[in-house]
Tab-separated table of C-alpha atoms and ligand atoms in Angstrom:
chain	number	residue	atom	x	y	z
E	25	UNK	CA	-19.310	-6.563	-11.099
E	26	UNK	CA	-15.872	-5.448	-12.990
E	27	UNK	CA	-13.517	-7.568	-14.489
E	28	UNK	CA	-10.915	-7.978	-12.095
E	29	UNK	CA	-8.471	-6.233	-14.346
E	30	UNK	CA	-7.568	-4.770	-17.537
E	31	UNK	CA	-6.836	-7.123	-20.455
E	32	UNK	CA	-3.596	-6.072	-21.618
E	33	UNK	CA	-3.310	-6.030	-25.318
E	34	UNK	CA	-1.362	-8.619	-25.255
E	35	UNK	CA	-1.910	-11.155	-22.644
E	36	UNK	CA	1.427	-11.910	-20.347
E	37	UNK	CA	1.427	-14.298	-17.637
E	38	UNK	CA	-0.399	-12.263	-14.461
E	39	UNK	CA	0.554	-12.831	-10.977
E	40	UNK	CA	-2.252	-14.640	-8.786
E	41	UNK	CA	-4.324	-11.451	-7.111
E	42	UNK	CA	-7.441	-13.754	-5.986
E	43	UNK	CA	-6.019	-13.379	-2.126
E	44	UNK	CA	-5.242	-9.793	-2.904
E	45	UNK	CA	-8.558	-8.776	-3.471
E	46	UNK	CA	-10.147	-10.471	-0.735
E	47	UNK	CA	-7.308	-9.546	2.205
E	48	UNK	CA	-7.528	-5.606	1.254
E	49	UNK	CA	-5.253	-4.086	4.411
E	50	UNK	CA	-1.640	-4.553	4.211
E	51	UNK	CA	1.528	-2.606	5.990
E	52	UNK	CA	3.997	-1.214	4.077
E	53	UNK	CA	7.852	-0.780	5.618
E	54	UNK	CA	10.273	1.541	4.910
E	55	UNK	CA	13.512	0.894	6.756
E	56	UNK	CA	17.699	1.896	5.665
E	57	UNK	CA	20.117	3.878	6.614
E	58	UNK	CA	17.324	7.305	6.428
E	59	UNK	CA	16.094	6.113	9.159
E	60	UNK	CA	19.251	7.738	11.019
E	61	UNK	CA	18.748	11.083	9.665
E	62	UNK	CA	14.960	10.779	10.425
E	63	UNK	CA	14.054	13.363	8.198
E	64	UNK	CA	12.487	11.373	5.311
E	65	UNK	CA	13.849	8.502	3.154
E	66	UNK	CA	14.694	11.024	0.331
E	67	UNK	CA	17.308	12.717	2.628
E	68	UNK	CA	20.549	11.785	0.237
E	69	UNK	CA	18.559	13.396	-2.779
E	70	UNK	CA	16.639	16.574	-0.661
E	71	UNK	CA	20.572	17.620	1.072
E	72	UNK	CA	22.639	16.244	-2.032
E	73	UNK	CA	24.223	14.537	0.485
E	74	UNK	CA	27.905	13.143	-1.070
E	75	UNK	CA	28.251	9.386	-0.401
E	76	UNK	CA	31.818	9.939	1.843
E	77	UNK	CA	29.031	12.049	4.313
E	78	UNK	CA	26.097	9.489	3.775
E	79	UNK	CA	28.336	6.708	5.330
E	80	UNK	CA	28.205	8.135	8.084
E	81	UNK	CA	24.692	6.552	8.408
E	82	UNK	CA	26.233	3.235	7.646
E	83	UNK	CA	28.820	3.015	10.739
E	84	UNK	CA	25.986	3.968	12.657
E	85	UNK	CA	23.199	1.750	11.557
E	86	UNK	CA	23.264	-0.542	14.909
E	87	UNK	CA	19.042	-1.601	15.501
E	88	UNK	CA	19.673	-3.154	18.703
E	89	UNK	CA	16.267	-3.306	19.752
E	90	UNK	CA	14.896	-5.205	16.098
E	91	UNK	CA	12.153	-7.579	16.785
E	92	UNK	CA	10.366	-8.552	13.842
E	93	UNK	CA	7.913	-10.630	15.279
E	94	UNK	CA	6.777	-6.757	17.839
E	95	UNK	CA	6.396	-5.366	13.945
E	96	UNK	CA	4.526	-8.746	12.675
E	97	UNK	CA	2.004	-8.403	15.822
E	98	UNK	CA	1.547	-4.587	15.607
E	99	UNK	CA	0.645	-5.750	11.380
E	100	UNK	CA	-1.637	-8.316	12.240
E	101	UNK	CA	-3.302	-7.078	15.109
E	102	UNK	CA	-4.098	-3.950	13.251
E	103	UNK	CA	-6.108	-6.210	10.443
E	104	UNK	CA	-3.160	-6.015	8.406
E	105	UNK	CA	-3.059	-9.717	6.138
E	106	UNK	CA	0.252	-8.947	3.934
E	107	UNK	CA	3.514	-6.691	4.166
E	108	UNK	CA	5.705	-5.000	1.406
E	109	UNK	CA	9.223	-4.745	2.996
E	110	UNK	CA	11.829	-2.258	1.012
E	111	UNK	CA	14.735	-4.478	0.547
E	112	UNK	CA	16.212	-2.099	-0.927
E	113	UNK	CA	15.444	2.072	-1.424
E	114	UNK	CA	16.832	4.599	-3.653
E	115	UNK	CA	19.625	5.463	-1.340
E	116	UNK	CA	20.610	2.016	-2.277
E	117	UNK	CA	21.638	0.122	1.077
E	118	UNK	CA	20.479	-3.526	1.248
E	119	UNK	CA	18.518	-5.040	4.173
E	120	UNK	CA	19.607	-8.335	2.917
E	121	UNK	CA	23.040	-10.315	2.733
E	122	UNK	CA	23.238	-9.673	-0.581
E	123	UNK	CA	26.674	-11.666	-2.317
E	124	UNK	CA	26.632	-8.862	-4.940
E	125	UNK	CA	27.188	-5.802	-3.091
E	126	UNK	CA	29.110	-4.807	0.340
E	127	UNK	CA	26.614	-1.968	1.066
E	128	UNK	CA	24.209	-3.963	3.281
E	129	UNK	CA	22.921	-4.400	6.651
E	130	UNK	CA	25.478	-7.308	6.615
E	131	UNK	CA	28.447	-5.146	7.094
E	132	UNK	CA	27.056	-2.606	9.331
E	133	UNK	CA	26.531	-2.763	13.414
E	134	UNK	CA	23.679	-4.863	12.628
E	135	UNK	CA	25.702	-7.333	11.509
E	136	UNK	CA	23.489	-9.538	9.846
E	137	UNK	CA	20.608	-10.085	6.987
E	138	UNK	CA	17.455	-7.858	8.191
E	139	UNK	CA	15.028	-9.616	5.616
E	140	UNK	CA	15.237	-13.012	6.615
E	141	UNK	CA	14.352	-12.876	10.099
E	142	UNK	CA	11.223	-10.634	9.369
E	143	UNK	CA	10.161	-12.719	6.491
E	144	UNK	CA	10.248	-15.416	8.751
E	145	UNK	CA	7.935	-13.771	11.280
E	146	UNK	CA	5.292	-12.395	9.062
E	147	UNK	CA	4.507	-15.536	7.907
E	148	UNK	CA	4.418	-17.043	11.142
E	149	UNK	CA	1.662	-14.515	11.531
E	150	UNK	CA	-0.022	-16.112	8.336
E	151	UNK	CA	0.715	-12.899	6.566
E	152	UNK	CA	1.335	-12.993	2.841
E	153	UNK	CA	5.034	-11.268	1.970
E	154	UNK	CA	5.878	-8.612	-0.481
E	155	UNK	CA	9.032	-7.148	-1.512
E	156	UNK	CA	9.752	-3.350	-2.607
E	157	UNK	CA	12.813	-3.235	-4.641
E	158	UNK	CA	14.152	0.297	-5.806
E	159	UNK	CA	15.181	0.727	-9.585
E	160	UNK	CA	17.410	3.854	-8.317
E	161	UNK	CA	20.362	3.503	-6.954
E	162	UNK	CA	22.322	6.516	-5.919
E	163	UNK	CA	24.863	5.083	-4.499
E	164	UNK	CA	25.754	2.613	-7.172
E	165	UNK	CA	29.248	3.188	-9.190
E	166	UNK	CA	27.568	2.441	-12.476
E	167	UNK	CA	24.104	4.185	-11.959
E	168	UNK	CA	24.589	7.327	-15.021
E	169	UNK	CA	23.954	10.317	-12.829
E	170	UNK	CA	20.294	11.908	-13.683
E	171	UNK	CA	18.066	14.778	-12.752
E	172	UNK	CA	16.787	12.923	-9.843
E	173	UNK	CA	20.405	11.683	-8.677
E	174	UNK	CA	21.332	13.026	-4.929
E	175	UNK	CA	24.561	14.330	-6.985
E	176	UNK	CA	22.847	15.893	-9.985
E	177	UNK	CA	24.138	19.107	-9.300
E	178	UNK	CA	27.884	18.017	-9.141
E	179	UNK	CA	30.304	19.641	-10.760
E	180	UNK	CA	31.943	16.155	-11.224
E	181	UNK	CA	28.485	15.019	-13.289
E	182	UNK	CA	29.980	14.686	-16.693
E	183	UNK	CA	33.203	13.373	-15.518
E	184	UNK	CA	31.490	10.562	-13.077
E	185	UNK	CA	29.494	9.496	-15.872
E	186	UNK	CA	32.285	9.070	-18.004
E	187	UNK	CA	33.101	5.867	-16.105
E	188	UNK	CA	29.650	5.000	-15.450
E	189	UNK	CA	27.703	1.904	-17.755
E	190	UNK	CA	24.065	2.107	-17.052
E	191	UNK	CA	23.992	-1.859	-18.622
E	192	UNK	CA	26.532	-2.704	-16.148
E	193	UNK	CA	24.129	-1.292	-13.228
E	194	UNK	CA	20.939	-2.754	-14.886
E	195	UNK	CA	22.837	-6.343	-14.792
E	196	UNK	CA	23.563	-5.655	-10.859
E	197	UNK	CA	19.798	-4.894	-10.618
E	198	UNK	CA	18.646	-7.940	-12.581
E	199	UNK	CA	20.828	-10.113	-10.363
E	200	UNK	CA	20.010	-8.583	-6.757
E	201	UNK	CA	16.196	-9.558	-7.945
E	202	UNK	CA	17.366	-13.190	-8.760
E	203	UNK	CA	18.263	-13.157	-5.300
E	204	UNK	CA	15.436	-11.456	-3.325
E	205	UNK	CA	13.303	-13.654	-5.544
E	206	UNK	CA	15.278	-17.196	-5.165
E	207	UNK	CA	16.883	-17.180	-1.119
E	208	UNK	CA	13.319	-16.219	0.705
E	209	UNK	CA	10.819	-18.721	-0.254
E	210	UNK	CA	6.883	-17.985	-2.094
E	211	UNK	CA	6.873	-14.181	-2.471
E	212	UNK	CA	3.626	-12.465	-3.051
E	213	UNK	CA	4.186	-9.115	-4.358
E	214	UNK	CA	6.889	-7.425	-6.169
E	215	UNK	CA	6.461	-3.575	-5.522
E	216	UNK	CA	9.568	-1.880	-7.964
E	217	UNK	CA	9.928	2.047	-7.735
E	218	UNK	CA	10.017	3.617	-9.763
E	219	UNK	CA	10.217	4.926	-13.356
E	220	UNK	CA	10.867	8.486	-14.265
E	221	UNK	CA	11.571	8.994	-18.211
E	222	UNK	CA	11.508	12.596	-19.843
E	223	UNK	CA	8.162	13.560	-21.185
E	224	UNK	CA	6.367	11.218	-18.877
E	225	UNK	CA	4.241	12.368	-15.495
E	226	UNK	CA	4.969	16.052	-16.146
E	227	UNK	CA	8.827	15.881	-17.008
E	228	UNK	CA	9.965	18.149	-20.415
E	229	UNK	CA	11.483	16.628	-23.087
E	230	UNK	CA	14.775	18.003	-21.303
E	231	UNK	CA	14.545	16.215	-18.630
E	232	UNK	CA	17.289	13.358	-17.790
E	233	UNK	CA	15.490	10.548	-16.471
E	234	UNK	CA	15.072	6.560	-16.619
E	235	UNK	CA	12.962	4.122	-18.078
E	236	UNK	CA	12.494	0.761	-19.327
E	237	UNK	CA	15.466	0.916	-21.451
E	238	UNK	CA	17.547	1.724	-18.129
E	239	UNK	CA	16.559	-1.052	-16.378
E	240	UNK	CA	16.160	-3.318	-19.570
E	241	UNK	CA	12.345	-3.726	-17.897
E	242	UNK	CA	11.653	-6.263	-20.586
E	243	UNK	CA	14.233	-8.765	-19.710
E	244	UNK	CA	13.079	-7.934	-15.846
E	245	UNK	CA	9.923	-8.832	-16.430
E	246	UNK	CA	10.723	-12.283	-17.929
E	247	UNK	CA	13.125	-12.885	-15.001
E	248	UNK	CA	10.675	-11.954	-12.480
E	249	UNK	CA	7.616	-14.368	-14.267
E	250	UNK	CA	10.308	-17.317	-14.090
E	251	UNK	CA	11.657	-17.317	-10.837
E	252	UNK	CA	7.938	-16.330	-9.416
E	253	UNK	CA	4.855	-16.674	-11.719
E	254	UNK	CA	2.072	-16.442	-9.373
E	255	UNK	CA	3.756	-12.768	-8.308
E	256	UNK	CA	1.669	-9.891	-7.858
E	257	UNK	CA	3.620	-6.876	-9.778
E	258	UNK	CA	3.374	-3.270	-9.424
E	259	UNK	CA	2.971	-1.327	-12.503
E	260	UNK	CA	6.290	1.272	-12.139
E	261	UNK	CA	8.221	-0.600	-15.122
E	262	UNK	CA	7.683	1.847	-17.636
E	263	UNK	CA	6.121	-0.891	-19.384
E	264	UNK	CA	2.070	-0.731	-21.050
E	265	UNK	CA	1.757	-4.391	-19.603
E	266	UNK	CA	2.535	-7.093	-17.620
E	267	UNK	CA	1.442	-5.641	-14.264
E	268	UNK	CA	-0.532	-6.605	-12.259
E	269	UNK	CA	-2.017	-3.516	-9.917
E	270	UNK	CA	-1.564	-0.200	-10.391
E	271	UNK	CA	-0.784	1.445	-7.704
E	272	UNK	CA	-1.917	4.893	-6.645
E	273	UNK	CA	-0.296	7.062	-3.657
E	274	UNK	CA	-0.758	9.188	-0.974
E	275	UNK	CA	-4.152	10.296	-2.720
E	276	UNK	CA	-7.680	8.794	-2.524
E	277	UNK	CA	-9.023	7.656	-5.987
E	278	UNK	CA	-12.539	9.245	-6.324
E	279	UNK	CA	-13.432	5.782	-7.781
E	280	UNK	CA	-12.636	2.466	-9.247
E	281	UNK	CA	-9.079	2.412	-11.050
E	282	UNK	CA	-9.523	2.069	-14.705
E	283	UNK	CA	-7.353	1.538	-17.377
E	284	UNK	CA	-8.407	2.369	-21.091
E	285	UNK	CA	-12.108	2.505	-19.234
E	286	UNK	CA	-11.826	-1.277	-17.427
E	287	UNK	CA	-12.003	-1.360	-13.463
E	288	UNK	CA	-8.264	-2.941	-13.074
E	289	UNK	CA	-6.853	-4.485	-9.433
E	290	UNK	CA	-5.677	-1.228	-7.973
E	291	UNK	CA	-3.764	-0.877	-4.099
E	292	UNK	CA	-3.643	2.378	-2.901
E	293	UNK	CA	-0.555	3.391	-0.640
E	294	UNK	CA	-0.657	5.907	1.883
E	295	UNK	CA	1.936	7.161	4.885
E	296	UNK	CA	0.639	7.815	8.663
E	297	UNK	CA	2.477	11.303	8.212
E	298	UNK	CA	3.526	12.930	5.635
E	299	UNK	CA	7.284	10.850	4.983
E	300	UNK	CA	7.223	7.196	4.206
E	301	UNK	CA	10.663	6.603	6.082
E	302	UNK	CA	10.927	7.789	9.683
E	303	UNK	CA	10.979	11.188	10.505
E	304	UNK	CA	11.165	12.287	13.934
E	305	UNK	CA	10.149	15.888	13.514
E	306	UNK	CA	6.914	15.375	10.887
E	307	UNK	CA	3.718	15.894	12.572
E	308	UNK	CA	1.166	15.703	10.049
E	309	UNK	CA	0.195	12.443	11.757
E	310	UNK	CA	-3.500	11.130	10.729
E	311	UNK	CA	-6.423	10.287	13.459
E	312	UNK	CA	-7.228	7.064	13.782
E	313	UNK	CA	-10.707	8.011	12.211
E	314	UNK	CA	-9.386	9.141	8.963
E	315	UNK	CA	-7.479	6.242	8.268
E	316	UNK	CA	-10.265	3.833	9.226
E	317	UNK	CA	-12.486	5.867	6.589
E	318	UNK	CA	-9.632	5.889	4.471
E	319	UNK	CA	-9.633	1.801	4.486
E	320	UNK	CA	-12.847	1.991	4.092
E	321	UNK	CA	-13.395	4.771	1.246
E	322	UNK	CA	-11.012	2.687	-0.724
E	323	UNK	CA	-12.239	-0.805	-0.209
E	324	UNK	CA	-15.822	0.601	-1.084
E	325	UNK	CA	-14.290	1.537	-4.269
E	326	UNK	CA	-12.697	-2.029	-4.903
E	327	UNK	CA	-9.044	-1.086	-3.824
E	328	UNK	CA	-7.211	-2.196	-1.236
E	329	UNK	CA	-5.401	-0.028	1.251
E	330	UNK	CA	-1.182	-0.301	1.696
E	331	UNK	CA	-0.224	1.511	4.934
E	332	UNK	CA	3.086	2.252	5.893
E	333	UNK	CA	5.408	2.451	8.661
E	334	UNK	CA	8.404	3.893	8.691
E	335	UNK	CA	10.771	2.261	11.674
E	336	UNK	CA	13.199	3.936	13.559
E	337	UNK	CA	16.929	3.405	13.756
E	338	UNK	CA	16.559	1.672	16.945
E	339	UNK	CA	14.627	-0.834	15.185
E	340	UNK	CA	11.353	-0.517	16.562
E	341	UNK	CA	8.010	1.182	15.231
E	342	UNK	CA	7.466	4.629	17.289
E	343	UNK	CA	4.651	5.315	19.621
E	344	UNK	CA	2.522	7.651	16.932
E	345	UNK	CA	2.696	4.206	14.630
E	346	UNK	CA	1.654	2.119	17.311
E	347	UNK	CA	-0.847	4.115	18.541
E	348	UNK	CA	-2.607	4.415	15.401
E	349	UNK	CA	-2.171	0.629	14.350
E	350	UNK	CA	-3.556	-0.453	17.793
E	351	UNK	CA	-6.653	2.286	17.077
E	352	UNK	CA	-7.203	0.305	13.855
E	353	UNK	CA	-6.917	-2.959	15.264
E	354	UNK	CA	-9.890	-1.937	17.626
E	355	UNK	CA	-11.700	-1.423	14.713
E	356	UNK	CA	-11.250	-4.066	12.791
E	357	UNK	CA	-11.360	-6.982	16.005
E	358	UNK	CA	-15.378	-6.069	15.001
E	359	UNK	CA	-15.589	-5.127	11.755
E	360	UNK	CA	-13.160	-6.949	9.746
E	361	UNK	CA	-16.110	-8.804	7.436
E	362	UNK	CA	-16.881	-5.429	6.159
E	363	UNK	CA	-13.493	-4.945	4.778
E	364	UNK	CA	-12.337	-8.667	4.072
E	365	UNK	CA	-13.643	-10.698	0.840
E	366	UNK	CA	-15.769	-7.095	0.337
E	367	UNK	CA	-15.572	-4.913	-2.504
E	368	UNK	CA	-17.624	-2.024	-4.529
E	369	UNK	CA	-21.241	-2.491	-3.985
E	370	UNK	CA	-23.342	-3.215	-7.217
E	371	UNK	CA	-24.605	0.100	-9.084
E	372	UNK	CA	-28.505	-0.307	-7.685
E	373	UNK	CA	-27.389	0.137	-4.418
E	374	UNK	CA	-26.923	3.783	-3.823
E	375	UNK	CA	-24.795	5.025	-1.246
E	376	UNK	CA	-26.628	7.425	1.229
E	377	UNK	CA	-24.550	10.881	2.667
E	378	UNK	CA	-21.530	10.525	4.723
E	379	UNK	CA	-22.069	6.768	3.881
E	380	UNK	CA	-19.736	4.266	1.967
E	381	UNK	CA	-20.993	1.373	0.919
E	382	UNK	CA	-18.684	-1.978	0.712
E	383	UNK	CA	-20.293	-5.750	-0.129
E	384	UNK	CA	-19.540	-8.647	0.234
E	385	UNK	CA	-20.941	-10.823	-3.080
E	386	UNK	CA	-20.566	-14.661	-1.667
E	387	UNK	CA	-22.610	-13.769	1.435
E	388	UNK	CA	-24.701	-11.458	-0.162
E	389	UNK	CA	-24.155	-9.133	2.721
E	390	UNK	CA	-24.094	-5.217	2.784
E	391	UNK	CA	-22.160	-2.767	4.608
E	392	UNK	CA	-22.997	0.352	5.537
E	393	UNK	CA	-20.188	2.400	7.172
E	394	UNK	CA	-21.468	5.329	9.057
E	395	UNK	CA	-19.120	8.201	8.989
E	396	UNK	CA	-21.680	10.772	10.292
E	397	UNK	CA	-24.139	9.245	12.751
E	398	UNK	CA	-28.112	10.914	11.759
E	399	UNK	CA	-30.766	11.712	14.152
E	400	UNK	CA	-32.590	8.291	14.386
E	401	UNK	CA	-33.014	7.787	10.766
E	402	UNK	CA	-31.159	6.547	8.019
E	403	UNK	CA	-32.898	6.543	4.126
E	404	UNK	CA	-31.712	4.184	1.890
E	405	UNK	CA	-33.276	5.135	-1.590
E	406	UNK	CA	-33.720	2.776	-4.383
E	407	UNK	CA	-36.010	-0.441	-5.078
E	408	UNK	CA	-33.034	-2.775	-4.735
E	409	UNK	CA	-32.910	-1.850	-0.441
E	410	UNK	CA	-36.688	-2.137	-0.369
E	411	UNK	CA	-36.496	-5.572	-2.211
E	412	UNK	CA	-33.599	-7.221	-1.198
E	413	UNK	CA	-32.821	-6.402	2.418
E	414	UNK	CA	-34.636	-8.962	4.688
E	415	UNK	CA	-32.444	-8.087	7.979
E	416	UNK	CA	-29.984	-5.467	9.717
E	417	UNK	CA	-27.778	-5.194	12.809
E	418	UNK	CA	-25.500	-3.215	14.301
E	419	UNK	CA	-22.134	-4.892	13.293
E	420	UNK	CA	-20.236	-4.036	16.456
E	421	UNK	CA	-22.709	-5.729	18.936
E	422	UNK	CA	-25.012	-7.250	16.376
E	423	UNK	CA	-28.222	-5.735	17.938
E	424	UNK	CA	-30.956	-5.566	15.757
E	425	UNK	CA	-31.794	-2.131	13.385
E	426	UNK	CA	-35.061	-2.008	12.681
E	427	UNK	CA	-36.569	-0.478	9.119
E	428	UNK	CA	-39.617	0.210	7.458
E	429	UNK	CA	-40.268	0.798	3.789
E	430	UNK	CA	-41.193	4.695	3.593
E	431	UNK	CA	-43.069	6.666	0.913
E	432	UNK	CA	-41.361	9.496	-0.453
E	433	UNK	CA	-43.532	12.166	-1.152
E	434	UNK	CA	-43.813	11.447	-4.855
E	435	UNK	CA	-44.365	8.023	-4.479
E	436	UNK	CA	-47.199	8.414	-2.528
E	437	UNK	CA	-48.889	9.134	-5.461
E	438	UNK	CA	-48.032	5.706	-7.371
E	439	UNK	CA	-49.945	2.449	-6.520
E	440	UNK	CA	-48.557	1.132	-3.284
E	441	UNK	CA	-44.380	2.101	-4.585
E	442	UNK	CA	-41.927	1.837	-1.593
E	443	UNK	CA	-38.687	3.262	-2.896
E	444	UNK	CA	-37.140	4.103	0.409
E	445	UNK	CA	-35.990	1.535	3.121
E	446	UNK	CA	-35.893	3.983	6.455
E	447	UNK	CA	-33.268	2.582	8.765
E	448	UNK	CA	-34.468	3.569	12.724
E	449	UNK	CA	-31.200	3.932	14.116
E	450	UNK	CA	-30.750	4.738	17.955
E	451	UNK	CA	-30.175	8.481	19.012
E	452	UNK	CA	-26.846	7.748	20.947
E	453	UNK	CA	-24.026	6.734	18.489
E	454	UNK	CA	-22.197	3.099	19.017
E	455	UNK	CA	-18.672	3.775	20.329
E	456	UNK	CA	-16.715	2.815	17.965
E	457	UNK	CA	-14.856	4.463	15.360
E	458	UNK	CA	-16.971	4.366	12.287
E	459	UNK	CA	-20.358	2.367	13.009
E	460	UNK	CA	-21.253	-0.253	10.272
E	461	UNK	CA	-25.340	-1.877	9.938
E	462	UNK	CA	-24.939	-5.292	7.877
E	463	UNK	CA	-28.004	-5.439	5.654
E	464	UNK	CA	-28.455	-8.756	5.005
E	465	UNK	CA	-29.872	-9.538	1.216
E	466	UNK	CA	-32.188	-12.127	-0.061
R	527	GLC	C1	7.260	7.581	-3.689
R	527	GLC	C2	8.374	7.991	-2.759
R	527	GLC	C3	9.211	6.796	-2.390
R	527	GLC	C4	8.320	5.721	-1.797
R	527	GLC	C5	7.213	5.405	-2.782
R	527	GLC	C6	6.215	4.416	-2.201
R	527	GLC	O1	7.810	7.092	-4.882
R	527	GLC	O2	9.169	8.934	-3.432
R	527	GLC	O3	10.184	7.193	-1.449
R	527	GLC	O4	9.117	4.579	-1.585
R	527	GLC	O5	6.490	6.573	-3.084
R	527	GLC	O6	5.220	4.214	-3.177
């Protein structure tokens, strides 16, 4: 089995990602003031929106209908065991009452700190709590105007960054992290986004961008270790070390996240649709099926799955969200031991076609998720399935699946050499979303 991550160079303190890697499905949030214009939570940078027409968004913000614990059932009724909450995104409004800034939820119709209360009612849901924490600001005084600012193309540029110290916004960063990491109890995970310096993920040496130096990501890093060691932290820094995932997006790896060749703890985060903040309009909504595979694909591959919803200005996750968490939930209420404390089957167990395989090493249990259903027979090749498997059910109603150890043409040949287990599955396929046969292993 892989390590269970990369050994930096030079070892740092490492957050605690033994309930991570058993726990596999959380929900990420993203909620602010975009969730007015409901046309993605990059609105301020896409339009180049000024700040005197952004606050518009900020009179308005009134989510009369928030109910945290509605978003903490929809979570954990979907499977979902942890949440990543953006206190704050690049547009740069707070959800929290934070003392060093008036541009929070605080001062808005809403009238009060967002965080707490849905803190609060995750974890009354037993659900582990993670906090996303922008590194751009584009609405902060002292943030130097860059090629990703929404007011890069300003004629005012030069002159606005005449007045601007990037040190003084990197202290206002380092202390709004002192708070989200000192006023809300045990956090879990520390998700920062995200790091854009030139020459780096495609960017020219021209390129105007930010980096560790920007957010003095050293100093971070120390602050964040002190105030919560057993954190789990993203790897969006700009520094070689001292994270703790790394976290691909919107993409599914083809397999196991490595860095410098060693399988590392690796979360992959994906949107319902095709905008991580709600957008009304968007309708490039995934079936339920694909993102069941999709939790699957990526747990069979050792990763865990980060899915996120994108509330609306009302306060309350839409219909298309719902629908597809409650589509999930379905799944998992049956299947949920395939996913949870599973992982990457060992290498002598080969997948079959349209197959993923995940396992689960304490029970010594394999999965085999289905995702097309064959005509009464499923082959699973290899001397490990003939010589280990003793039993196998249908996981949804736990009815028996019966198997014989088949001859392949050239083993017939050999002296009595069974190197296929042949799977008699019925002709009608279960109905559920993605059928799974436990194999159970001696
Ligand atoms: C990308 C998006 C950002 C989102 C993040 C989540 O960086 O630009 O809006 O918060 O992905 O990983």
């Amino acid at each position: 089995m892989p390590s269970k991550h990369a050994e930096s160079s030079s070892p740092r303190p490492r957050g605690d990602t033994s309930w991570f890697v058993n726990d596999r499905f959380g929900m990420f949030i993203h909620w602010g003031l975009y969730a007015l214009p409901a046309r993605h939570e990059w609105i301020k940078h896409h339009e180049q929106i000024p700040d005197a027409d952004y606050d518009k968004y900020f009179k308005h913000f009134d989510p009369d209908m928030y109910n945290p614990d509605l978003w903490a059932a929809a979570a954990s009724n979907a499977g979902m065991k942890y949440f990543v909450i953006t206190t704050k995104h690049h547009e740069g409004f707070c959800l929290w009452d934070s003392k060093l800034t008036d541009y929070k939820a605080t001062n808005t119709p809403a009238g009060r700190d967002l965080l707490r209360p849905m803190v609060d009612a995750f974890r009354r849901r037993n659900m582990r709590v993670g906090l996303y924490h922008s590194l751009i600001d584009w609405h902060h005084p002292d943030f130097v105007i860059d090629d990703m600012h929404s007011m890069r193309n300003s004629p005012d540029r030069k002159k606005l960054n005449a007045k601007r110290v990037q040190a003084r916004y990197a202290e206002y960063l380092h202390g709004q992290v002192r708070e989200i990491l000192s006023q809300y109890g045990k956090i879990d995970i520390l998700w920062f986004d995200f790091s854009y310096p030139a020459g780096k993920s495609g960017r020219g040496a021209n390129w105007i961008g930010k980096g560790r130096e920007d957010w003095k990501s050293e100093a971070l890093l120390k602050l964040v270790r002190e105030l919560q060691p057993q954190v789990i932290l993203d790897d969006r820094l700009d520094l070689p070390d001292g994270w703790d995932i790394k976290t691909p997006e919107q993409f599914q790896p083809r397999e196991w996240v490595k860095v410098d060749g060693k399988p590392v703890v690796w979360e992959a985060c994906q949107t319902f649709s095709g905008s991580w903040g709600y957008h009304r309009d968007e309708e490039s909504w995934k079936s339920v099926d694909m993102l069941v595979q999709m939790l699957i694909d990526t747990v069979s591959k050792g990763g865990n799955l980060l899915l996120n919803v994108g509330p609306t200005g009302r306060g309350e996750f839409d219909r298309r969200a719902l629908e597809r968490l409650d589509g999930m939930g379905e799944w998992m209420r049956r299947h949920a031991r395939s996913i949870y404390g599973c992982t990457q089957a060992p290498a002598e167990f080969k997948a079959p076609q349209d197959c993923r395989l995940t396992f689960n090493p304490a029970k010594k249990r394999l999965y085999v998720h289905l995702f097309a259903w064959p005509f009464q027979a499923l082959h699973l090749d290899g001397k490990a399935f003939v010589e280990r498997v003793e039993y196998a059910q249908l996981l949804n109603d736990a009815s028996e699946i019966r198997f014989r150890k088949s001859l392949t043409p050239q083993a017939r040949r050999g002296p009595d050499r069974h190197d296929t287990l042949t799977l008699t599955l019925p002709v009608k396929k279960p109905g559920v979303t993605v059928p799974v046969i436990e194999l159970f292993l001696k």
